PDB file of C-alpha atoms in Angstrom:
ATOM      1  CA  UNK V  14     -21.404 -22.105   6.970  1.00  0.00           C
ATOM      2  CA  UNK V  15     -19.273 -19.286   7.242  1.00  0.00           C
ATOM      3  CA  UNK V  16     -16.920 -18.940  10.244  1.00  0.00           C
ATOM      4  CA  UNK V  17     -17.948 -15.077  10.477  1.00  0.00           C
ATOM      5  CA  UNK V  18     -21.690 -16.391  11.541  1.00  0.00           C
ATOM      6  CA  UNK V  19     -20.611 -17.714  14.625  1.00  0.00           C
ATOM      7  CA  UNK V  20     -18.176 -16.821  17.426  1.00  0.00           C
ATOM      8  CA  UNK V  21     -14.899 -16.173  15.361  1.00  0.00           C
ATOM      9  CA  UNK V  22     -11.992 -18.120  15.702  1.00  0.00           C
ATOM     10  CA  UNK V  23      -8.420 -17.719  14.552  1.00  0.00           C
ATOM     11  CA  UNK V  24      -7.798 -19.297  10.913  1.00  0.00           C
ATOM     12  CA  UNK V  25      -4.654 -20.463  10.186  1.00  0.00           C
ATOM     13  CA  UNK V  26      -3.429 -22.213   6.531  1.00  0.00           C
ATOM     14  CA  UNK V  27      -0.763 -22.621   4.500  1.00  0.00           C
ATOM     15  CA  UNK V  28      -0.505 -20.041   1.766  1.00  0.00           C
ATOM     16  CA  UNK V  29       2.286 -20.076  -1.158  1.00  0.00           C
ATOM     17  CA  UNK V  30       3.630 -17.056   1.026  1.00  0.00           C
ATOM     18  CA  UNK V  31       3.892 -18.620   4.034  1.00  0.00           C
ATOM     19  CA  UNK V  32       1.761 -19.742   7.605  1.00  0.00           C
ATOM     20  CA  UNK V  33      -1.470 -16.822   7.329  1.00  0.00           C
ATOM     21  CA  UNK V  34      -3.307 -16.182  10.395  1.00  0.00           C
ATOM     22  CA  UNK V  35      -6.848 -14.175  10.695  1.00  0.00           C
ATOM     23  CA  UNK V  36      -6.838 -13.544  14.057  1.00  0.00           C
ATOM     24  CA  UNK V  37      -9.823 -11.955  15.424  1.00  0.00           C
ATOM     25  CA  UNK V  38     -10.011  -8.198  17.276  1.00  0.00           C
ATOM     26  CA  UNK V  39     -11.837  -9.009  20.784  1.00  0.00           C
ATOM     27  CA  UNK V  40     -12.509  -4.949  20.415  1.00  0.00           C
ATOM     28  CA  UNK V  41     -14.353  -4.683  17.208  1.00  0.00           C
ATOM     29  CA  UNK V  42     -16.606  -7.782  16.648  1.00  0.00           C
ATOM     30  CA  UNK V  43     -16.087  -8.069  12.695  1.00  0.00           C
ATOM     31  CA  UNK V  44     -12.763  -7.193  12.705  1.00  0.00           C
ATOM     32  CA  UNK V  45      -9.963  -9.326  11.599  1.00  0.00           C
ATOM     33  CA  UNK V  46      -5.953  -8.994  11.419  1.00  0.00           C
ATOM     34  CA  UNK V  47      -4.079 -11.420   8.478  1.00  0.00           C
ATOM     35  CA  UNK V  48      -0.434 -12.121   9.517  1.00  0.00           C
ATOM     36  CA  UNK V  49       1.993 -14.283   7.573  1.00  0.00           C
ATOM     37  CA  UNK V  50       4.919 -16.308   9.616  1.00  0.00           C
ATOM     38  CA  UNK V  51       4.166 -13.443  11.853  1.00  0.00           C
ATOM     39  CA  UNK V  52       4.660 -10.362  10.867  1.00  0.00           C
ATOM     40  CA  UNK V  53       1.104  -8.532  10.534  1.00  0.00           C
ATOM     41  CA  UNK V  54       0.069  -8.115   6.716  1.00  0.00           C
ATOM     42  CA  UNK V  55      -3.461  -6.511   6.648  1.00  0.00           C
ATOM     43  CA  UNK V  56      -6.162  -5.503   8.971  1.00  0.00           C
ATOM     44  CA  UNK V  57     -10.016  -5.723   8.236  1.00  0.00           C
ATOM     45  CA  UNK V  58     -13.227  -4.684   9.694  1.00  0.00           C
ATOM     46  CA  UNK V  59     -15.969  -6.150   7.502  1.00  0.00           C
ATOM     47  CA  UNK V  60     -18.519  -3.729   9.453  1.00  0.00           C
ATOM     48  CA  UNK V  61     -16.532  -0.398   8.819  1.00  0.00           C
ATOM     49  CA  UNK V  62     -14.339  -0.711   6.117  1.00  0.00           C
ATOM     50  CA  UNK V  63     -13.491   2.676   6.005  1.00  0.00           C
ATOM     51  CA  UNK V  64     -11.756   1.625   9.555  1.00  0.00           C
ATOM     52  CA  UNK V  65      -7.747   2.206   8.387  1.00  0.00           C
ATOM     53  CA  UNK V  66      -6.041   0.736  12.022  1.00  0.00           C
ATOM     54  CA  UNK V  67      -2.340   0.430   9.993  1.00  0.00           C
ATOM     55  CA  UNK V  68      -0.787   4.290  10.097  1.00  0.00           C
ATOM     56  CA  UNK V  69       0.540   3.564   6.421  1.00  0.00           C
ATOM     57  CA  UNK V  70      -2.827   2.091   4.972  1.00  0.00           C
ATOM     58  CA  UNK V  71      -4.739   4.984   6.654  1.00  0.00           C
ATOM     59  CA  UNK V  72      -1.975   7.709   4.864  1.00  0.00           C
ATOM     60  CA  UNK V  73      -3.157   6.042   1.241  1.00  0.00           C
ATOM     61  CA  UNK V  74      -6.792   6.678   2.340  1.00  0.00           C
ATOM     62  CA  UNK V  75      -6.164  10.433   2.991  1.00  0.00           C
ATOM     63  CA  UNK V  76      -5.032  10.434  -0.585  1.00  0.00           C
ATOM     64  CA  UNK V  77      -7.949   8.411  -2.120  1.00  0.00           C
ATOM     65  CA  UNK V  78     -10.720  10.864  -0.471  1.00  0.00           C
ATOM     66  CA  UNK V  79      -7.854  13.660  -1.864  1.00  0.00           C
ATOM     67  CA  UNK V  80      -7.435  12.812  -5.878  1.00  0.00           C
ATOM     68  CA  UNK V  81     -11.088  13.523  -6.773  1.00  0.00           C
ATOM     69  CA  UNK V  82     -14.786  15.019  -5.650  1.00  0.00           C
ATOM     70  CA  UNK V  83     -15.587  13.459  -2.325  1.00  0.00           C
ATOM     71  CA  UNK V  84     -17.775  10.292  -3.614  1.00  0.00           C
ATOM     72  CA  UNK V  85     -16.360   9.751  -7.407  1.00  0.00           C
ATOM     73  CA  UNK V  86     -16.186   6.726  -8.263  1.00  0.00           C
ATOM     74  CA  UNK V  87     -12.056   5.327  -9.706  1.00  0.00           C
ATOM     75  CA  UNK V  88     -10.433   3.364 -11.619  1.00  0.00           C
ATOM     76  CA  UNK V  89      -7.534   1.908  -8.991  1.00  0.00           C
ATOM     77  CA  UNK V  90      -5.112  -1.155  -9.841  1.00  0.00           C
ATOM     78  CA  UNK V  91      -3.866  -2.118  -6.726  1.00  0.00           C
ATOM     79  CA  UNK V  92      -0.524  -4.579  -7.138  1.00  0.00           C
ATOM     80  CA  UNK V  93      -0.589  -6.861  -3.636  1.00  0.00           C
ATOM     81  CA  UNK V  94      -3.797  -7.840  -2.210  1.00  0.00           C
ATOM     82  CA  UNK V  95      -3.279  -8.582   1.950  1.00  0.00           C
ATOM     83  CA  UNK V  96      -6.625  -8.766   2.688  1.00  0.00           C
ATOM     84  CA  UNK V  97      -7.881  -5.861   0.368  1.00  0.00           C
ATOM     85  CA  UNK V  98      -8.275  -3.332   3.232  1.00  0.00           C
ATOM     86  CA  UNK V  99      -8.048  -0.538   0.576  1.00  0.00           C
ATOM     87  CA  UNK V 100      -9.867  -2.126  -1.793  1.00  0.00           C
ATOM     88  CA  UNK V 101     -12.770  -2.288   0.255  1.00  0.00           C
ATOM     89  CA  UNK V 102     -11.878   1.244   1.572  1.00  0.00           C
ATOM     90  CA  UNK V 103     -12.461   2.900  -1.821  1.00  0.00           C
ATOM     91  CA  UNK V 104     -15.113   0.606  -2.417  1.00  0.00           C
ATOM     92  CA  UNK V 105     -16.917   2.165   0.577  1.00  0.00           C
ATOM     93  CA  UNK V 106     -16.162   5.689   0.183  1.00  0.00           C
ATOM     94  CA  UNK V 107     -16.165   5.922  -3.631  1.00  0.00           C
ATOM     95  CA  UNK V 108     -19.350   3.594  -4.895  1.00  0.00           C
ATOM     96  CA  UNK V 109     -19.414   2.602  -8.051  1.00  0.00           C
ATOM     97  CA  UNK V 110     -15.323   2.491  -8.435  1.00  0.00           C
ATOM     98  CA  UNK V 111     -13.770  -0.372  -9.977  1.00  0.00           C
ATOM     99  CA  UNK V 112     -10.598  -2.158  -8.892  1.00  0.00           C
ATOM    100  CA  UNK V 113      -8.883  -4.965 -10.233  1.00  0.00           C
ATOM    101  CA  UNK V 114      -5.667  -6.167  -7.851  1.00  0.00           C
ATOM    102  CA  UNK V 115      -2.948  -8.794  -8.189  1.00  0.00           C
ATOM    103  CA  UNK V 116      -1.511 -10.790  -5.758  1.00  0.00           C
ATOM    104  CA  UNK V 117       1.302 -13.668  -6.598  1.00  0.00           C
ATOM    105  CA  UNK V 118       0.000 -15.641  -3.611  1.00  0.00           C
ATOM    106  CA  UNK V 119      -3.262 -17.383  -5.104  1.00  0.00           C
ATOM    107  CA  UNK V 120      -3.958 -19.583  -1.908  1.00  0.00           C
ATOM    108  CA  UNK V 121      -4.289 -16.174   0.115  1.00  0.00           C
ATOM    109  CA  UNK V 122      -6.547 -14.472  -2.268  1.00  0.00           C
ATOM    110  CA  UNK V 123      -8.808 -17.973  -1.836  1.00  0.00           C
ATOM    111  CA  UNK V 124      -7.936 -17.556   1.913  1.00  0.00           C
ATOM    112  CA  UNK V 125      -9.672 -14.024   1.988  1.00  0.00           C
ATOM    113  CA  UNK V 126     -12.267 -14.745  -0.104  1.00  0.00           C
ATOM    114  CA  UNK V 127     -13.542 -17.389   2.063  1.00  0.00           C
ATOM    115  CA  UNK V 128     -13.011 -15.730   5.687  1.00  0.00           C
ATOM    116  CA  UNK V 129     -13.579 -11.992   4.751  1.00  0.00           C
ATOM    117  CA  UNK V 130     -15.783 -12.293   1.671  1.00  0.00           C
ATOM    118  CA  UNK V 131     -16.215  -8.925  -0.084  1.00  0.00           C
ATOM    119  CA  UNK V 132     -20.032  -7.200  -0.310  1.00  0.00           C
ATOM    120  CA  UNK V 133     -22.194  -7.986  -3.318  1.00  0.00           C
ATOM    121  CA  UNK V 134     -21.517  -5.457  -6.170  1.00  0.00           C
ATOM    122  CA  UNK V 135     -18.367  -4.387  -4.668  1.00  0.00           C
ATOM    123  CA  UNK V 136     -16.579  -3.594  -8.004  1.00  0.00           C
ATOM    124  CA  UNK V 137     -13.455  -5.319  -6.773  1.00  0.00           C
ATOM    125  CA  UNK V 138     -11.844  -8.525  -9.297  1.00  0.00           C
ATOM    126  CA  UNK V 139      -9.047 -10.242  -8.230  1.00  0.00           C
ATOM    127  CA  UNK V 140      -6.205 -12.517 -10.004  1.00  0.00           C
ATOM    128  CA  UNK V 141      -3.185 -14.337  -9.348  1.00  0.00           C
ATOM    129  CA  UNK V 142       0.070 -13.325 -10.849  1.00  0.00           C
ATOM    130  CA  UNK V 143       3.039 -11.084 -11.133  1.00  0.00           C
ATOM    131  CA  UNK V 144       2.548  -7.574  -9.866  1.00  0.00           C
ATOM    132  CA  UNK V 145       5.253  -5.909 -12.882  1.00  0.00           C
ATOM    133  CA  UNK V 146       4.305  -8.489 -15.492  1.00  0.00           C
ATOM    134  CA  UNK V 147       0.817  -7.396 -14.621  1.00  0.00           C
ATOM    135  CA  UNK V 148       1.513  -4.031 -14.710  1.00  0.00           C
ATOM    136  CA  UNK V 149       3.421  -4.441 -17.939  1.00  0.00           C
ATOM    137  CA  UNK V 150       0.057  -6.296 -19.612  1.00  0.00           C
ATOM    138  CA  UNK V 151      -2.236  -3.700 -17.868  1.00  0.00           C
ATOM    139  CA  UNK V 152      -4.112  -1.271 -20.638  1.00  0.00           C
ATOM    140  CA  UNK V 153      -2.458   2.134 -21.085  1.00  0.00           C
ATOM    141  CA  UNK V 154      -3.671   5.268 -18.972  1.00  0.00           C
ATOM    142  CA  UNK V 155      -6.395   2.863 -16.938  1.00  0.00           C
ATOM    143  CA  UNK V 156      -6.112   3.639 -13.815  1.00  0.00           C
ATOM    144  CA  UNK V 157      -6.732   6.884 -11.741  1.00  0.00           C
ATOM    145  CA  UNK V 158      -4.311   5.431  -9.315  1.00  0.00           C
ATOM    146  CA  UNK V 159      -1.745   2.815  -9.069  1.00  0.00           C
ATOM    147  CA  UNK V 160      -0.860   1.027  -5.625  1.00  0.00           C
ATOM    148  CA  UNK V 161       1.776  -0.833  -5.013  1.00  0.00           C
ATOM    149  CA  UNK V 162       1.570  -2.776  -1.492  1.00  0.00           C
ATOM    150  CA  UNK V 163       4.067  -5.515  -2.575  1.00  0.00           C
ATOM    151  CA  UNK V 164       5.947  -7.526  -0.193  1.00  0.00           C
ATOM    152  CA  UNK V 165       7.860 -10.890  -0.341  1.00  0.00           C
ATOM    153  CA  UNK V 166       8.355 -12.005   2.577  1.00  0.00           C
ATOM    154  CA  UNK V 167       9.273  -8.488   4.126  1.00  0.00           C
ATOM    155  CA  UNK V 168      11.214  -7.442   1.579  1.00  0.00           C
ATOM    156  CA  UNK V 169       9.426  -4.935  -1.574  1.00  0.00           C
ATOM    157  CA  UNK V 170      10.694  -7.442  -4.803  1.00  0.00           C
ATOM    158  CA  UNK V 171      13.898  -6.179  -6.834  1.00  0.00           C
ATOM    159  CA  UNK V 172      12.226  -6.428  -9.960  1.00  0.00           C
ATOM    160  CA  UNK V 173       9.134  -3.892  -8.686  1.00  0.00           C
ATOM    161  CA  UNK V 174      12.051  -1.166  -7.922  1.00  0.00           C
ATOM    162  CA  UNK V 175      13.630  -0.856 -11.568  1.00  0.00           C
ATOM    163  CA  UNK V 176      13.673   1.975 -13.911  1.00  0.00           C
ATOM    164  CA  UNK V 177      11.137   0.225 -16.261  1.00  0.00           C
ATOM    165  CA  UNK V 178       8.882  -0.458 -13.271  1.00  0.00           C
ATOM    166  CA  UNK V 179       8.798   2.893 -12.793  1.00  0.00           C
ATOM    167  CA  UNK V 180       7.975   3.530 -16.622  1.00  0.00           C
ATOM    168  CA  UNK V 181       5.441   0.707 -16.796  1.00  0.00           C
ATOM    169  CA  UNK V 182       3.496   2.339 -13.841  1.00  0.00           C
ATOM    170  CA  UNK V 183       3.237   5.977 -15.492  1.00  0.00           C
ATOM    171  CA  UNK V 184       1.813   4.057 -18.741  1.00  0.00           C
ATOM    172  CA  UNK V 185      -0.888   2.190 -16.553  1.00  0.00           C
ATOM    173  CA  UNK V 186      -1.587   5.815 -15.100  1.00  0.00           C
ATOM    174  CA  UNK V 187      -4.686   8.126 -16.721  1.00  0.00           C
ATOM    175  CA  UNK V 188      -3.511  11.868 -17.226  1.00  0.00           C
ATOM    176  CA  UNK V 189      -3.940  13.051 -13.949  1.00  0.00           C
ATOM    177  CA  UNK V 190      -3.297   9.739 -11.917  1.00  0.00           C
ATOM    178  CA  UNK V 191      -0.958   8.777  -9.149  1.00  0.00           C
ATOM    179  CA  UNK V 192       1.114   6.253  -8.416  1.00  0.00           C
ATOM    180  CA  UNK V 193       1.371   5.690  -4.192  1.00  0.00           C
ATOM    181  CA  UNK V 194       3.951   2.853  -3.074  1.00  0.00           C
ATOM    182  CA  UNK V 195       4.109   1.290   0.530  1.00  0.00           C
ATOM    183  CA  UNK V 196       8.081   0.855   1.072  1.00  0.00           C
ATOM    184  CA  UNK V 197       9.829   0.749   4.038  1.00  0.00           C
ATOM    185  CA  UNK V 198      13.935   1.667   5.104  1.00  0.00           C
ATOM    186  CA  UNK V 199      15.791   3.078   7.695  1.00  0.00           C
ATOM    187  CA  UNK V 200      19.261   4.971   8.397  1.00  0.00           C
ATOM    188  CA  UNK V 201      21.103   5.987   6.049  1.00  0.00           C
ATOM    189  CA  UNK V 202      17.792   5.345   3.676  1.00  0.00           C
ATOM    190  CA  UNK V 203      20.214   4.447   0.739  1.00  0.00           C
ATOM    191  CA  UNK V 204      16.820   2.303  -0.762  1.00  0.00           C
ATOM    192  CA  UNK V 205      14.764   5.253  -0.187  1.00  0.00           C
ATOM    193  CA  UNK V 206      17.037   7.326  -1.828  1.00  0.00           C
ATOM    194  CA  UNK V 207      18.020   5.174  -5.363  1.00  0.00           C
ATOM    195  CA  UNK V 208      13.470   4.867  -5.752  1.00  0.00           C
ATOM    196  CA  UNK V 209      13.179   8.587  -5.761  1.00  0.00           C
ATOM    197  CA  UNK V 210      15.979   8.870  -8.007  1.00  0.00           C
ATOM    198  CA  UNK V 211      14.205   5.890  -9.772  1.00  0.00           C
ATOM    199  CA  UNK V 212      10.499   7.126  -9.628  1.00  0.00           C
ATOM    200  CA  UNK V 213      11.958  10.874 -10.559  1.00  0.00           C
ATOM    201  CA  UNK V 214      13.278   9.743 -13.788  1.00  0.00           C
ATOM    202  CA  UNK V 215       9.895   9.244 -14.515  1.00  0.00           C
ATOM    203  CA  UNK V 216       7.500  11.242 -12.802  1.00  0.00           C
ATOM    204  CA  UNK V 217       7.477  14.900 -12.494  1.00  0.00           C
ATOM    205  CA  UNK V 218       6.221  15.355  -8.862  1.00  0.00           C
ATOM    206  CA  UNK V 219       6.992  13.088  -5.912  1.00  0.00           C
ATOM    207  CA  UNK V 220       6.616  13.389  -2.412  1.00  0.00           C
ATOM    208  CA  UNK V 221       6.936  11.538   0.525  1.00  0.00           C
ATOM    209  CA  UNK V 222       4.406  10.579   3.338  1.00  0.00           C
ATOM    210  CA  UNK V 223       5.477   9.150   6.918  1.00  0.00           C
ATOM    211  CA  UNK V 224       6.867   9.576  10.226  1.00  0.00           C
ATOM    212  CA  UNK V 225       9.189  12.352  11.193  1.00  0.00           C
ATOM    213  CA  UNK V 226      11.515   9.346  13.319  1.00  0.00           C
ATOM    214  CA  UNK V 227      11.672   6.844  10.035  1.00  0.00           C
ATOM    215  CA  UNK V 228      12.335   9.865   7.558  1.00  0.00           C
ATOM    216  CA  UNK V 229      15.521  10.934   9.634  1.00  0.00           C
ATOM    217  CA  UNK V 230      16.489   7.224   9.847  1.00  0.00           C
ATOM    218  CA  UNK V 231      16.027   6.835  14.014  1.00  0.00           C
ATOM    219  CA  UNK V 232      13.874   3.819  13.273  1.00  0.00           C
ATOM    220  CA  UNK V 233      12.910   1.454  10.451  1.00  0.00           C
ATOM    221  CA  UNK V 234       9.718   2.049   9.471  1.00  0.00           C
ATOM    222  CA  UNK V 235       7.059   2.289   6.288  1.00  0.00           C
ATOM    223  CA  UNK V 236       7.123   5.170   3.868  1.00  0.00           C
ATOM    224  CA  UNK V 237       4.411   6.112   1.194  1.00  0.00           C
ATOM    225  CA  UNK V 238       5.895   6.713  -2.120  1.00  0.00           C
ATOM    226  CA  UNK V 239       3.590   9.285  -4.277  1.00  0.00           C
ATOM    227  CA  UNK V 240       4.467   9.882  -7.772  1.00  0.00           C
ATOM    228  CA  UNK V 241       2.427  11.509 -10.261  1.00  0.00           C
ATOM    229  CA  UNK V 242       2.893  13.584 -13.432  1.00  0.00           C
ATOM    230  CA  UNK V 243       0.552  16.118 -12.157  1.00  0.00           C
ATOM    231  CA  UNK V 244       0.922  18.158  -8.829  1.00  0.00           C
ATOM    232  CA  UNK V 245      -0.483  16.604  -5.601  1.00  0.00           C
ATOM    233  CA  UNK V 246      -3.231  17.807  -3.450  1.00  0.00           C
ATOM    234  CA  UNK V 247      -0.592  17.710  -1.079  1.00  0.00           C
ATOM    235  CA  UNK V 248      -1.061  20.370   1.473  1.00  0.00           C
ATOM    236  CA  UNK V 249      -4.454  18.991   2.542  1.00  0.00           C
ATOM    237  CA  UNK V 250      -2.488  15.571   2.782  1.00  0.00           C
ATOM    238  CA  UNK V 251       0.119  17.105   4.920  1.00  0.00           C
ATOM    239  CA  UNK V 252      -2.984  18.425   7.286  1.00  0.00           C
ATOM    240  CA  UNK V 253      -4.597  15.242   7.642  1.00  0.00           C
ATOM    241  CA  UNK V 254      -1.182  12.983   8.359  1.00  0.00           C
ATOM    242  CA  UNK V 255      -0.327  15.509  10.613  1.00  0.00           C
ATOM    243  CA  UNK V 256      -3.779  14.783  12.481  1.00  0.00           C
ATOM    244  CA  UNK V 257      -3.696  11.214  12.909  1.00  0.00           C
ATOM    245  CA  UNK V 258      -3.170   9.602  16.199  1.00  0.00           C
ATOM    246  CA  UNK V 259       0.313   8.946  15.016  1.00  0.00           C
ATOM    247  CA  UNK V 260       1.350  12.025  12.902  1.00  0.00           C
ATOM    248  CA  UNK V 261       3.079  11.835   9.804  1.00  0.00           C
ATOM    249  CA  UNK V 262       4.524  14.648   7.633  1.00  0.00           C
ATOM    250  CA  UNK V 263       4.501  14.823   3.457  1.00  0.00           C
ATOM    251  CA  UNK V 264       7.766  16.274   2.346  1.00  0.00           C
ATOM    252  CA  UNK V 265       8.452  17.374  -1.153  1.00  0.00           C
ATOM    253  CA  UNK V 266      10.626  19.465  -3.360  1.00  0.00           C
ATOM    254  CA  UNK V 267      13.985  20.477  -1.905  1.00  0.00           C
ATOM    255  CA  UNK V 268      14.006  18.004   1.043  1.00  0.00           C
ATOM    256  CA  UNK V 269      13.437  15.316  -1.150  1.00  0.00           C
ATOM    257  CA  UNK V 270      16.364  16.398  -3.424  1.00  0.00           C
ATOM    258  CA  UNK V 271      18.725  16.078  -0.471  1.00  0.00           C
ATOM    259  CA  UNK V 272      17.404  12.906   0.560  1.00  0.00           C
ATOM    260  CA  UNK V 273      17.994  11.289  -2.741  1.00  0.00           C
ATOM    261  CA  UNK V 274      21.426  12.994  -3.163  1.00  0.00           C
ATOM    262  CA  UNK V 275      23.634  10.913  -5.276  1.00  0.00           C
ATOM    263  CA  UNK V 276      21.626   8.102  -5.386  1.00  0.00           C
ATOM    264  CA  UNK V 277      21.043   6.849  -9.304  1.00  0.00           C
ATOM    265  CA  UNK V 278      18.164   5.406 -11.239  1.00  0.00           C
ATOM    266  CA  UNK V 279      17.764   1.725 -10.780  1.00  0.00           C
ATOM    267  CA  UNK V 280      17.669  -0.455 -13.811  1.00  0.00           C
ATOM    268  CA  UNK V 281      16.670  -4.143 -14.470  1.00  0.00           C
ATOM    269  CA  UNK V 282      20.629  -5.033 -14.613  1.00  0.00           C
ATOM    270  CA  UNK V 283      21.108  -4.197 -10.833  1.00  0.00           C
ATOM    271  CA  UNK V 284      17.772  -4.034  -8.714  1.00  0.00           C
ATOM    272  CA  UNK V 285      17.777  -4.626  -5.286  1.00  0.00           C
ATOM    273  CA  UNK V 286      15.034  -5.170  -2.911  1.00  0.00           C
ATOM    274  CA  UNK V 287      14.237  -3.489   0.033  1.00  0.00           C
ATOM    275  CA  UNK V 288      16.095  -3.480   2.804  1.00  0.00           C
ATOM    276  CA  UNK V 289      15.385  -6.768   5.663  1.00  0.00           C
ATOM    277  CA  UNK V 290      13.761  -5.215   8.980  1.00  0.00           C
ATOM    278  CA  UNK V 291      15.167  -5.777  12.533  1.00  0.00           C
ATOM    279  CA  UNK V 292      14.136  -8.724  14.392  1.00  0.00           C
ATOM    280  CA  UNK V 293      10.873  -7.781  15.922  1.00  0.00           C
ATOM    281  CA  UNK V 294      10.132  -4.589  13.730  1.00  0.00           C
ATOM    282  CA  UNK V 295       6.949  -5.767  12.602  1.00  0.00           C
ATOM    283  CA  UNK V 296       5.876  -9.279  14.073  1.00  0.00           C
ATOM    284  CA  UNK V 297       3.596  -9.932  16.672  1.00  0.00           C
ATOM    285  CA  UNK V 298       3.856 -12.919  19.187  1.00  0.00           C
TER     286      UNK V 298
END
């Protein structure tokens, strides 16, 4: 038997990643948050999954409902799986879409397809592996769009910041598509700044999505990385962020010219990863 068919209980195993947790939302009765050694990963409600409750994860769904007619279906790739919160999103909102999505950790993806099983006919395939090797093996223009929710430990991966990163992501990409990155930094944003001089080498447009306070380094914090080779439907993303019960702003154009300002291209030879958060930034007791 399931554990979801009776009173839910916390889960916790060992995963290649670390100690996961589902812990159960006393507010919502389906409802589940995944945490690994404690910081908070993914949240779930298998009765609304079009329920975004992390401010970043719900910024990525403005832009799914955005990139085509309300209800057509996608292609998405979606490199790091948590417990497929968007996955299930666009599954919800855009029937008929299919996603494929790579995590490294294959004891979590068995994890959350135990305790939060996904619907019948839900379009979504999962494997284990690599997000850029992956990426690298992934067919050429596939995917309407490309996200990259990668995190080791809580740190994004040196090798998934790189100028051919960057290059192997635009070749996944259909005409049209766009690339949206969770990331995170804080003052003086010198990772921030070397991935749009990165993603810029490549892409034509790019823009920004998050939180006034983390984009003039006052806090660390997660920021959305869009990238496409096409422009953005990003002035009705700008109105929705800006609605949200924590508002977020989408800069572009000169702004993010400034913020980049010397910064250079990363390549395979030097790649860093992101930068470590503060104690207590994102873990929960």
């Amino acid at each position: 038997m399931n554990d979801l068919d009776e009173d839910p209980i916390p889960v916790t195993r060992t995963v290649d990643s670390g100690t996961a947790r589902l812990l159960p939302d006393i507010d919502r009765e389906r409802a589940w948050l995944l945490t690994i050694d404690g910081s908070p990963q993914s949240y779930v409600d298998l009765d609304d999954p079009r329920h975004l409750e992390f401010e970043y994860a719900r910024r990525v769904g403005h832009l799914l409902d955005l990139v085509a007619e309300p209800g057509a279906p996608l292609r998405l790739l979606h490199l790091g799986a948590g417990a497929l919160t968007l996955p299930r999103y666009a599954a919800a909102t855009r029937p008929g879409s299919r996603q494929h999505v790579v995590d490294l950790d294959a004891a979590l993806l068995e994890l959350v397809e135990e305790h939060l099983p996904l619907p019948a006919g839900s379009g979504i395939t999962m494997a284990a592996g690599d997000a850029r090797a992956a990426l690298e093996a992934a067919a050429p223009a596939g995917a309407d769009v490309l996200i990259s929710d990668v995190y080791a430990g809580s740190q994004v991966p040196a090798h998934l910041t790189t100028l051919p990163y960057a290059r192997a992501a635009d070749r996944a990409l259909r005409p049209g598509g766009v690339y949206a990155a969770n990331l995170a930094d804080a003052a003086p944003l010198r990772f921030l700044a070397c991935q749009l001089a990165t993603f810029g080498a490549v892409f034509r447009w790019l823009a920004l999505v998050a939180e006034p306070a983390v984009l003039r380094g006052r806090r660390f914090g997660n920021i959305v990385l869009l990238a496409s080779q096409h422009e953005m439907p990003l002035r009705e993303l700008a109105r929705r962020c800006a609605g949200d019960p924590f508002p977020a702003r989408v800069v572009h154009g000169p702004r993010l010219e400034r913020l980049a300002g010397q910064a250079r291209p990363v390549d395979d030879g030097d790649p860093v990863p992101s930068p470590e958060p503060p104690d207590g930034a994102f873990s929960i007791g």
